[in-house]
N, CA, C and O atoms as CSV, one atom per row, in Angstrom:
chain,resi,resn,atom,element,x,y,z
A,1,MET,N,N,85.433,104.142,97.570
A,1,MET,CA,C,86.871,104.298,97.682
A,1,MET,C,C,87.139,105.395,98.720
A,1,MET,O,O,86.469,106.428,98.730
A,2,PRO,N,N,88.123,105.158,99.587
A,2,PRO,CA,C,88.441,106.175,100.596
A,2,PRO,C,C,89.032,107.426,99.951
A,2,PRO,O,O,89.532,107.373,98.827
A,3,PRO,N,N,88.975,108.551,100.665
A,3,PRO,CA,C,89.542,109.798,100.119
A,3,PRO,C,C,91.020,109.646,99.762
A,3,PRO,O,O,91.500,110.267,98.813
A,4,ASN,N,N,91.736,108.826,100.518
A,4,ASN,CA,C,93.146,108.558,100.252
A,4,ASN,C,C,93.273,107.088,99.839
A,4,ASN,O,O,93.257,106.210,100.701
A,5,PRO,N,N,93.399,106.802,98.527
A,5,PRO,CA,C,93.456,105.406,98.069
A,5,PRO,C,C,94.588,104.583,98.690
A,5,PRO,O,O,94.500,103.356,98.732
A,6,SER,N,N,95.640,105.232,99.166
A,6,SER,CA,C,96.732,104.491,99.812
A,6,SER,C,C,96.251,103.767,101.063
A,6,SER,O,O,96.878,102.809,101.515
A,7,GLU,N,N,95.125,104.232,101.622
A,7,GLU,CA,C,94.573,103.570,102.805
A,7,GLU,C,C,94.191,102.124,102.506
A,7,GLU,O,O,94.245,101.271,103.393
A,8,LEU,N,N,93.807,101.844,101.261
A,8,LEU,CA,C,93.474,100.468,100.876
A,8,LEU,C,C,94.676,99.548,101.051
A,8,LEU,O,O,94.529,98.390,101.442
A,9,LEU,N,N,95.867,100.070,100.759
A,9,LEU,CA,C,97.086,99.271,100.886
A,9,LEU,C,C,97.477,99.042,102.341
A,9,LEU,O,O,98.247,98.130,102.643
A,10,MET,N,N,96.955,99.859,103.232
A,10,MET,CA,C,97.253,99.716,104.657
A,10,MET,C,C,96.216,98.855,105.374
A,10,MET,O,O,96.311,98.641,106.583
A,11,SER,N,N,95.236,98.366,104.635
A,11,SER,CA,C,94.154,97.598,105.251
A,11,SER,C,C,94.571,96.156,105.532
A,11,SER,O,O,95.506,95.630,104.928
A,12,GLU,N,N,93.861,95.540,106.453
A,12,GLU,CA,C,94.081,94.128,106.771
A,12,GLU,C,C,93.755,93.258,105.561
A,12,GLU,O,O,94.375,92.214,105.354
A,13,ARG,N,N,92.795,93.685,104.774
A,13,ARG,CA,C,92.405,92.922,103.578
A,13,ARG,C,C,93.570,92.813,102.584
A,13,ARG,O,O,93.799,91.750,102.007
A,14,PHE,N,N,94.301,93.912,102.388
A,14,PHE,CA,C,95.458,93.870,101.490
A,14,PHE,C,C,96.545,92.967,102.066
A,14,PHE,O,O,97.163,92.193,101.336
A,15,THR,N,N,96.775,93.065,103.360
A,15,THR,CA,C,97.761,92.216,104.027
A,15,THR,C,C,97.425,90.744,103.811
A,15,THR,O,O,98.304,89.940,103.505
A,16,GLN,N,N,96.155,90.396,103.972
A,16,GLN,CA,C,95.724,89.013,103.775
A,16,GLN,C,C,95.867,88.577,102.319
A,16,GLN,O,O,96.214,87.427,102.049
A,17,LEU,N,N,95.603,89.486,101.380
A,17,LEU,CA,C,95.753,89.172,99.956
A,17,LEU,C,C,97.208,88.829,99.629
A,17,LEU,O,O,97.479,87.845,98.940
A,18,VAL,N,N,98.134,89.639,100.122
A,18,VAL,CA,C,99.558,89.387,99.870
A,18,VAL,C,C,99.982,88.077,100.522
A,18,VAL,O,O,100.734,87.302,99.932
A,19,LYS,N,N,99.509,87.831,101.722
A,19,LYS,CA,C,99.838,86.580,102.419
A,19,LYS,C,C,99.308,85.382,101.633
A,19,LYS,O,O,100.029,84.404,101.438
A,20,TRP,N,N,98.054,85.451,101.180
A,20,TRP,CA,C,97.463,84.354,100.405
A,20,TRP,C,C,98.250,84.111,99.118
A,20,TRP,O,O,98.557,82.968,98.781
A,21,ALA,N,N,98.577,85.191,98.400
A,21,ALA,CA,C,99.319,85.059,97.140
A,21,ALA,C,C,100.687,84.424,97.388
A,21,ALA,O,O,101.127,83.575,96.613
A,22,SER,N,N,101.352,84.829,98.456
A,22,SER,CA,C,102.678,84.283,98.783
A,22,SER,C,C,102.622,82.796,99.112
A,22,SER,O,O,103.548,82.048,98.800
A,23,GLU,N,N,101.539,82.377,99.740
A,23,GLU,CA,C,101.388,80.966,100.100
A,23,GLU,C,C,100.997,80.095,98.905
A,23,GLU,O,O,101.245,78.889,98.910
A,24,ASN,N,N,100.394,80.695,97.893
A,24,ASN,CA,C,99.862,79.926,96.770
A,24,ASN,C,C,100.661,80.034,95.477
A,24,ASN,O,O,100.383,79.315,94.518
A,25,TYR,N,N,101.638,80.914,95.442
A,25,TYR,CA,C,102.439,81.102,94.233
A,25,TYR,C,C,103.918,81.162,94.585
A,25,TYR,O,O,104.289,81.609,95.671
A,26,ASP,N,N,104.755,80.711,93.664
A,26,ASP,CA,C,106.204,80.748,93.874
A,26,ASP,C,C,106.744,82.168,93.843
A,26,ASP,O,O,107.687,82.496,94.563
A,27,LEU,N,N,106.151,83.000,93.016
A,27,LEU,CA,C,106.643,84.363,92.829
A,27,LEU,C,C,105.460,85.308,92.701
A,27,LEU,O,O,104.552,85.064,91.907
A,28,VAL,N,N,105.464,86.375,93.473
A,28,VAL,CA,C,104.414,87.388,93.413
A,28,VAL,C,C,105.083,88.726,93.137
A,28,VAL,O,O,105.913,89.181,93.923
A,29,LEU,N,N,104.728,89.353,92.029
A,29,LEU,CA,C,105.272,90.668,91.678
A,29,LEU,C,C,104.200,91.721,91.893
A,29,LEU,O,O,103.067,91.566,91.436
A,30,ILE,N,N,104.553,92.778,92.581
A,30,ILE,CA,C,103.625,93.884,92.805
A,30,ILE,C,C,104.277,95.145,92.259
A,30,ILE,O,O,105.319,95.580,92.749
A,31,ASP,N,N,103.663,95.717,91.257
A,31,ASP,CA,C,104.170,96.936,90.624
A,31,ASP,C,C,103.474,98.129,91.270
A,31,ASP,O,O,102.251,98.139,91.408
A,32,THR,N,N,104.245,99.124,91.661
A,32,THR,CA,C,103.671,100.310,92.302
A,32,THR,C,C,104.055,101.565,91.530
A,32,THR,O,O,104.981,101.543,90.719
A,33,PRO,N,N,103.346,102.652,91.784
A,33,PRO,CA,C,103.766,103.934,91.197
A,33,PRO,C,C,105.119,104.352,91.779
A,33,PRO,O,O,105.542,103.813,92.801
A,34,PRO,N,N,105.791,105.295,91.147
A,34,PRO,CA,C,107.088,105.765,91.659
A,34,PRO,C,C,106.981,106.278,93.095
A,34,PRO,O,O,106.008,106.940,93.458
A,35,ILE,N,N,107.978,105.967,93.895
A,35,ILE,CA,C,107.968,106.366,95.302
A,35,ILE,C,C,108.048,107.885,95.469
A,35,ILE,O,O,107.643,108.411,96.506
A,36,LEU,N,N,108.558,108.586,94.476
A,36,LEU,CA,C,108.609,110.047,94.565
A,36,LEU,C,C,107.244,110.678,94.316
A,36,LEU,O,O,107.031,111.839,94.666
A,37,ALA,N,N,106.311,109.928,93.713
A,37,ALA,CA,C,104.988,110.472,93.398
A,37,ALA,C,C,103.987,110.248,94.531
A,37,ALA,O,O,103.259,111.166,94.910
A,38,VAL,N,N,103.952,109.040,95.066
A,38,VAL,CA,C,103.000,108.679,96.122
A,38,VAL,C,C,103.677,107.716,97.091
A,38,VAL,O,O,104.794,107.260,96.846
A,39,THR,N,N,102.996,107.412,98.187
A,39,THR,CA,C,103.589,106.556,99.219
A,39,THR,C,C,103.346,105.065,98.999
A,39,THR,O,O,103.784,104.250,99.810
A,40,ASP,N,N,102.663,104.695,97.927
A,40,ASP,CA,C,102.289,103.291,97.706
A,40,ASP,C,C,103.478,102.333,97.778
A,40,ASP,O,O,103.378,101.273,98.396
A,41,ALA,N,N,104.591,102.690,97.161
A,41,ALA,CA,C,105.756,101.795,97.138
A,41,ALA,C,C,106.285,101.540,98.549
A,41,ALA,O,O,106.711,100.428,98.860
A,42,ALA,N,N,106.261,102.551,99.391
A,42,ALA,CA,C,106.729,102.385,100.770
A,42,ALA,C,C,105.772,101.495,101.560
A,42,ALA,O,O,106.207,100.690,102.384
A,43,ILE,N,N,104.481,101.637,101.310
A,43,ILE,CA,C,103.486,100.814,102.016
A,43,ILE,C,C,103.586,99.361,101.568
A,43,ILE,O,O,103.642,98.454,102.399
A,44,VAL,N,N,103.609,99.139,100.260
A,44,VAL,CA,C,103.674,97.781,99.716
A,44,VAL,C,C,105.014,97.134,100.053
A,44,VAL,O,O,105.080,95.926,100.280
A,45,GLY,N,N,106.077,97.927,100.086
A,45,GLY,CA,C,107.408,97.405,100.382
A,45,GLY,C,C,107.500,96.710,101.723
A,45,GLY,O,O,108.343,95.834,101.913
A,46,ARG,N,N,106.649,97.087,102.649
A,46,ARG,CA,C,106.646,96.438,103.971
A,46,ARG,C,C,106.162,94.990,103.888
A,46,ARG,O,O,106.463,94.179,104.764
A,47,HIS,N,N,105.419,94.673,102.841
A,47,HIS,CA,C,104.894,93.315,102.654
A,47,HIS,C,C,105.781,92.470,101.747
A,47,HIS,O,O,105.588,91.259,101.639
A,48,ALA,N,N,106.746,93.100,101.102
A,48,ALA,CA,C,107.539,92.412,100.076
A,48,ALA,C,C,108.733,91.683,100.678
A,48,ALA,O,O,109.360,92.156,101.625
A,49,GLY,N,N,109.028,90.528,100.108
A,49,GLY,CA,C,110.227,89.803,100.508
A,49,GLY,C,C,111.465,90.443,99.921
A,49,GLY,O,O,112.528,90.436,100.542
A,50,THR,N,N,111.333,90.994,98.729
A,50,THR,CA,C,112.434,91.666,98.040
A,50,THR,C,C,111.887,92.892,97.334
A,50,THR,O,O,110.831,92.836,96.704
A,51,THR,N,N,112.601,93.989,97.440
A,51,THR,CA,C,112.205,95.210,96.745
A,51,THR,C,C,113.257,95.549,95.703
A,51,THR,O,O,114.448,95.630,96.003
A,52,LEU,N,N,112.798,95.744,94.480
A,52,LEU,CA,C,113.650,96.186,93.375
A,52,LEU,C,C,113.112,97.519,92.883
A,52,LEU,O,O,111.899,97.720,92.830
A,53,MET,N,N,113.992,98.415,92.530
A,53,MET,CA,C,113.568,99.708,92.008
A,53,MET,C,C,113.823,99.744,90.507
A,53,MET,O,O,114.852,99.261,90.034
A,54,VAL,N,N,112.888,100.313,89.764
A,54,VAL,CA,C,113.033,100.444,88.312
A,54,VAL,C,C,113.335,101.899,87.992
A,54,VAL,O,O,112.634,102.801,88.450
A,55,ALA,N,N,114.382,102.124,87.203
A,55,ALA,CA,C,114.744,103.470,86.748
A,55,ALA,C,C,114.794,103.452,85.226
A,55,ALA,O,O,115.267,102.488,84.625
A,56,ARG,N,N,114.313,104.501,84.618
A,56,ARG,CA,C,114.302,104.580,83.156
A,56,ARG,C,C,115.545,105.323,82.677
A,56,ARG,O,O,115.816,106.456,83.073
A,57,TYR,N,N,116.291,104.637,81.807
A,57,TYR,CA,C,117.524,105.185,81.252
A,57,TYR,C,C,117.251,106.501,80.530
A,57,TYR,O,O,116.306,106.603,79.748
A,58,ALA,N,N,118.081,107.507,80.796
A,58,ALA,CA,C,118.035,108.826,80.162
A,58,ALA,C,C,116.764,109.601,80.494
A,58,ALA,O,O,116.503,110.641,79.888
A,59,VAL,N,N,115.966,109.109,81.451
A,59,VAL,CA,C,114.780,109.841,81.898
A,59,VAL,C,C,114.932,110.182,83.376
A,59,VAL,O,O,114.832,111.347,83.764
A,60,ASN,N,N,115.174,109.158,84.204
A,60,ASN,CA,C,115.380,109.403,85.626
A,60,ASN,C,C,116.796,109.901,85.862
A,60,ASN,O,O,117.764,109.332,85.358
A,61,THR,N,N,116.899,110.961,86.629
A,61,THR,CA,C,118.213,111.520,86.935
A,61,THR,C,C,118.839,110.757,88.106
A,61,THR,O,O,118.149,110.059,88.849
A,62,LEU,N,N,120.138,110.901,88.253
A,62,LEU,CA,C,120.831,110.282,89.374
A,62,LEU,C,C,120.252,110.792,90.692
A,62,LEU,O,O,120.106,110.022,91.641
A,63,LYS,N,N,119.926,112.062,90.759
A,63,LYS,CA,C,119.345,112.650,91.968
A,63,LYS,C,C,118.004,111.990,92.303
A,63,LYS,O,O,117.724,111.724,93.472
A,64,GLU,N,N,117.170,111.722,91.285
A,64,GLU,CA,C,115.889,111.049,91.520
A,64,GLU,C,C,116.104,109.634,92.053
A,64,GLU,O,O,115.400,109.197,92.964
A,65,VAL,N,N,117.061,108.932,91.494
A,65,VAL,CA,C,117.356,107.571,91.945
A,65,VAL,C,C,117.852,107.603,93.389
A,65,VAL,O,O,117.409,106.807,94.217
A,66,GLU,N,N,118.766,108.517,93.692
A,66,GLU,CA,C,119.289,108.635,95.060
A,66,GLU,C,C,118.188,109.005,96.048
A,66,GLU,O,O,118.127,108.448,97.144
A,67,THR,N,N,117.319,109.936,95.672
A,67,THR,CA,C,116.220,110.346,96.548
A,67,THR,C,C,115.247,109.195,96.762
A,67,THR,O,O,114.756,108.992,97.873
A,68,SER,N,N,114.967,108.443,95.707
A,68,SER,CA,C,114.077,107.282,95.823
A,68,SER,C,C,114.656,106.246,96.777
A,68,SER,O,O,113.951,105.735,97.647
A,69,LEU,N,N,115.934,105.938,96.614
A,69,LEU,CA,C,116.589,104.976,97.506
A,69,LEU,C,C,116.553,105.464,98.951
A,69,LEU,O,O,116.370,104.674,99.877
A,70,SER,N,N,116.727,106.762,99.137
A,70,SER,CA,C,116.676,107.353,100.470
A,70,SER,C,C,115.281,107.204,101.088
A,70,SER,O,O,115.154,106.926,102.280
A,71,ARG,N,N,114.245,107.388,100.279
A,71,ARG,CA,C,112.867,107.229,100.782
A,71,ARG,C,C,112.604,105.796,101.229
A,71,ARG,O,O,111.984,105.566,102.268
A,72,PHE,N,N,113.077,104.839,100.442
A,72,PHE,CA,C,112.921,103.439,100.858
A,72,PHE,C,C,113.654,103.212,102.177
A,72,PHE,O,O,113.120,102.583,103.090
A,73,GLU,N,N,114.871,103.722,102.271
A,73,GLU,CA,C,115.670,103.554,103.487
A,73,GLU,C,C,114.973,104.185,104.690
A,73,GLU,O,O,114.948,103.594,105.770
A,74,GLN,N,N,114.410,105.374,104.515
A,74,GLN,CA,C,113.696,106.055,105.600
A,74,GLN,C,C,112.513,105.238,106.108
A,74,GLN,O,O,112.128,105.352,107.271
A,75,ASN,N,N,111.943,104.420,105.240
A,75,ASN,CA,C,110.800,103.587,105.603
A,75,ASN,C,C,111.210,102.178,106.024
A,75,ASN,O,O,110.362,101.309,106.224
A,76,GLY,N,N,112.521,101.961,106.157
A,76,GLY,CA,C,113.016,100.670,106.617
A,76,GLY,C,C,112.905,99.559,105.588
A,76,GLY,O,O,112.815,98.385,105.946
A,77,ILE,N,N,112.911,99.923,104.307
A,77,ILE,CA,C,112.765,98.942,103.233
A,77,ILE,C,C,114.080,98.839,102.472
A,77,ILE,O,O,114.460,99.774,101.767
A,78,PRO,N,N,114.781,97.710,102.604
A,78,PRO,CA,C,116.035,97.554,101.856
A,78,PRO,C,C,115.755,97.278,100.382
A,78,PRO,O,O,114.950,96.407,100.049
A,79,VAL,N,N,116.412,98.010,99.515
A,79,VAL,CA,C,116.292,97.796,98.070
A,79,VAL,C,C,117.424,96.862,97.667
A,79,VAL,O,O,118.597,97.176,97.867
A,80,LYS,N,N,117.068,95.706,97.097
A,80,LYS,CA,C,118.058,94.674,96.762
A,80,LYS,C,C,118.701,94.878,95.399
A,80,LYS,O,O,119.724,94.263,95.096
A,81,GLY,N,N,118.107,95.742,94.571
A,81,GLY,CA,C,118.674,95.965,93.245
A,81,GLY,C,C,117.892,97.014,92.478
A,81,GLY,O,O,116.797,97.418,92.870
A,82,VAL,N,N,118.482,97.439,91.381
A,82,VAL,CA,C,117.850,98.434,90.512
A,82,VAL,C,C,117.775,97.855,89.106
A,82,VAL,O,O,118.758,97.322,88.591
A,83,ILE,N,N,116.608,97.964,88.495
A,83,ILE,CA,C,116.408,97.546,87.108
A,83,ILE,C,C,116.465,98.800,86.253
A,83,ILE,O,O,115.695,99.737,86.467
A,84,LEU,N,N,117.363,98.823,85.294
A,84,LEU,CA,C,117.488,99.956,84.375
A,84,LEU,C,C,116.797,99.556,83.077
A,84,LEU,O,O,117.249,98.649,82.379
A,85,ASN,N,N,115.687,100.244,82.753
A,85,ASN,CA,C,114.952,99.840,81.556
A,85,ASN,C,C,114.956,100.931,80.493
A,85,ASN,O,O,115.479,102.025,80.703
A,86,SER,N,N,114.364,100.609,79.354
A,86,SER,CA,C,114.258,101.510,78.193
A,86,SER,C,C,115.617,101.851,77.591
A,86,SER,O,O,115.844,102.975,77.142
A,87,ILE,N,N,116.510,100.878,77.586
A,87,ILE,CA,C,117.800,101.064,76.928
A,87,ILE,C,C,117.675,100.496,75.520
A,87,ILE,O,O,117.352,99.322,75.341
A,88,PHE,N,N,117.931,101.327,74.535
A,88,PHE,CA,C,117.826,100.895,73.146
A,88,PHE,C,C,119.212,100.813,72.537
A,88,PHE,O,O,120.020,101.731,72.674
A,89,ARG,N,N,119.475,99.720,71.873
A,89,ARG,CA,C,120.759,99.515,71.210
A,89,ARG,C,C,120.709,100.209,69.853
A,89,ARG,O,O,119.761,100.041,69.087
A,90,ARG,N,N,121.734,100.980,69.577
A,90,ARG,CA,C,121.826,101.632,68.271
A,90,ARG,C,C,122.324,100.626,67.244
A,90,ARG,O,O,123.171,99.785,67.547
A,91,ALA,N,N,121.800,100.715,66.039
A,91,ALA,CA,C,122.180,99.774,64.981
A,91,ALA,C,C,123.667,99.865,64.665
A,91,ALA,O,O,124.281,98.858,64.310
A,92,THR,N,N,124.262,101.058,64.788
A,92,THR,CA,C,125.677,101.218,64.457
A,92,THR,C,C,126.581,100.547,65.480
A,92,THR,O,O,127.751,100.293,65.195
A,93,GLY,N,N,126.065,100.262,66.649
A,93,GLY,CA,C,126.880,99.645,67.686
A,93,GLY,C,C,126.722,98.139,67.752
A,93,GLY,O,O,127.253,97.505,68.664
A,94,TYR,N,N,126.015,97.561,66.820
A,94,TYR,CA,C,125.733,96.127,66.853
A,94,TYR,C,C,126.968,95.313,66.504
A,94,TYR,O,O,127.690,95.634,65.560
A,95,GLN,N,N,127.199,94.279,67.255
A,95,GLN,CA,C,128.307,93.373,66.967
A,95,GLN,C,C,127.747,91.979,66.785
A,95,GLN,O,O,126.809,91.578,67.475
A,96,ASP,N,N,128.329,91.241,65.850
A,96,ASP,CA,C,127.879,89.883,65.590
A,96,ASP,C,C,128.845,88.908,66.252
A,96,ASP,O,O,130.062,89.014,66.095
A,97,TYR,N,N,128.295,87.977,66.977
A,97,TYR,CA,C,129.108,86.959,67.622
A,97,TYR,C,C,128.891,85.640,66.895
A,97,TYR,O,O,127.754,85.271,66.602
A,98,GLY,N,N,129.957,84.939,66.608
A,98,GLY,CA,C,129.841,83.679,65.884
A,98,GLY,C,C,130.405,82.532,66.690
A,98,GLY,O,O,130.945,82.725,67.779
A,99,TYR,N,N,130.278,81.357,66.153
A,99,TYR,CA,C,130.798,80.156,66.786
A,99,TYR,C,C,131.925,79.606,65.932
A,99,TYR,O,O,131.896,79.707,64.705
A,100,TYR,N,N,132.908,79.031,66.582
A,100,TYR,CA,C,134.034,78.432,65.875
A,100,TYR,C,C,133.899,76.919,65.956
A,100,TYR,O,O,133.391,76.373,66.936
A,101,GLU,N,N,134.365,76.258,64.907
A,101,GLU,CA,C,134.312,74.801,64.880
A,101,GLU,C,C,135.709,74.261,65.149
A,101,GLU,O,O,136.685,74.695,64.536
A,102,TYR,N,N,135.792,73.330,66.054
A,102,TYR,CA,C,137.072,72.717,66.392
A,102,TYR,C,C,137.029,71.249,65.998
A,102,TYR,O,O,135.989,70.597,66.088
A,103,GLU,N,N,138.176,70.739,65.559
A,103,GLU,CA,C,138.263,69.327,65.200
A,103,GLU,C,C,139.486,68.743,65.885
A,103,GLU,O,O,140.575,69.313,65.822
A,104,TYR,N,N,139.304,67.614,66.534
A,104,TYR,CA,C,140.404,66.947,67.220
A,104,TYR,C,C,140.736,65.671,66.458
A,104,TYR,O,O,139.842,64.900,66.110
A,105,LYS,N,N,142.029,65.449,66.198
A,105,LYS,CA,C,142.468,64.246,65.495
A,105,LYS,C,C,143.471,63.511,66.365
A,105,LYS,O,O,144.235,64.111,67.121
A,106,SER,N,N,143.443,62.229,66.236
A,106,SER,CA,C,144.378,61.400,66.983
A,106,SER,C,C,145.425,60.848,66.028
A,106,SER,O,O,145.101,60.481,64.899
A,107,ASP,N,N,146.684,60.785,66.473
A,107,ASP,CA,C,147.764,60.233,65.655
A,107,ASP,C,C,147.832,58.712,65.771
A,107,ASP,O,O,148.544,58.077,64.994
A,108,SER,N,N,147.122,58.118,66.708
A,108,SER,CA,C,147.189,56.661,66.884
A,108,SER,C,C,146.479,55.948,65.743
A,108,SER,O,O,145.508,56.452,65.178
A,109,LYS,N,N,146.998,54.739,65.410
A,109,LYS,CA,C,146.437,53.978,64.288
A,109,LYS,C,C,145.637,52.815,64.743
A,109,LYS,O,O,145.099,52.075,63.920
């Protein structure tokens, strides 16, 4: 392994792997570490057709999300959306939705 593992993502071999996967599968998802921690997301983002960012509710701050989006932008990678995960519904806020039954009658004999 090279001293900088991100170098593997910059190799021709990785480029060919992504190309092969794209040609052989309808959807290819590549999960990377957070862009604020390492450069992997910026490197992989250059190979991606669509980039989505994942933020954890009540853990990631607005400043972290803004800085992350800025890093993608600096690397020329458009982020198409943000996935907000780890949202838990409280039991006290639960609402029940039901279905209504309708009946139509005709007056004709």
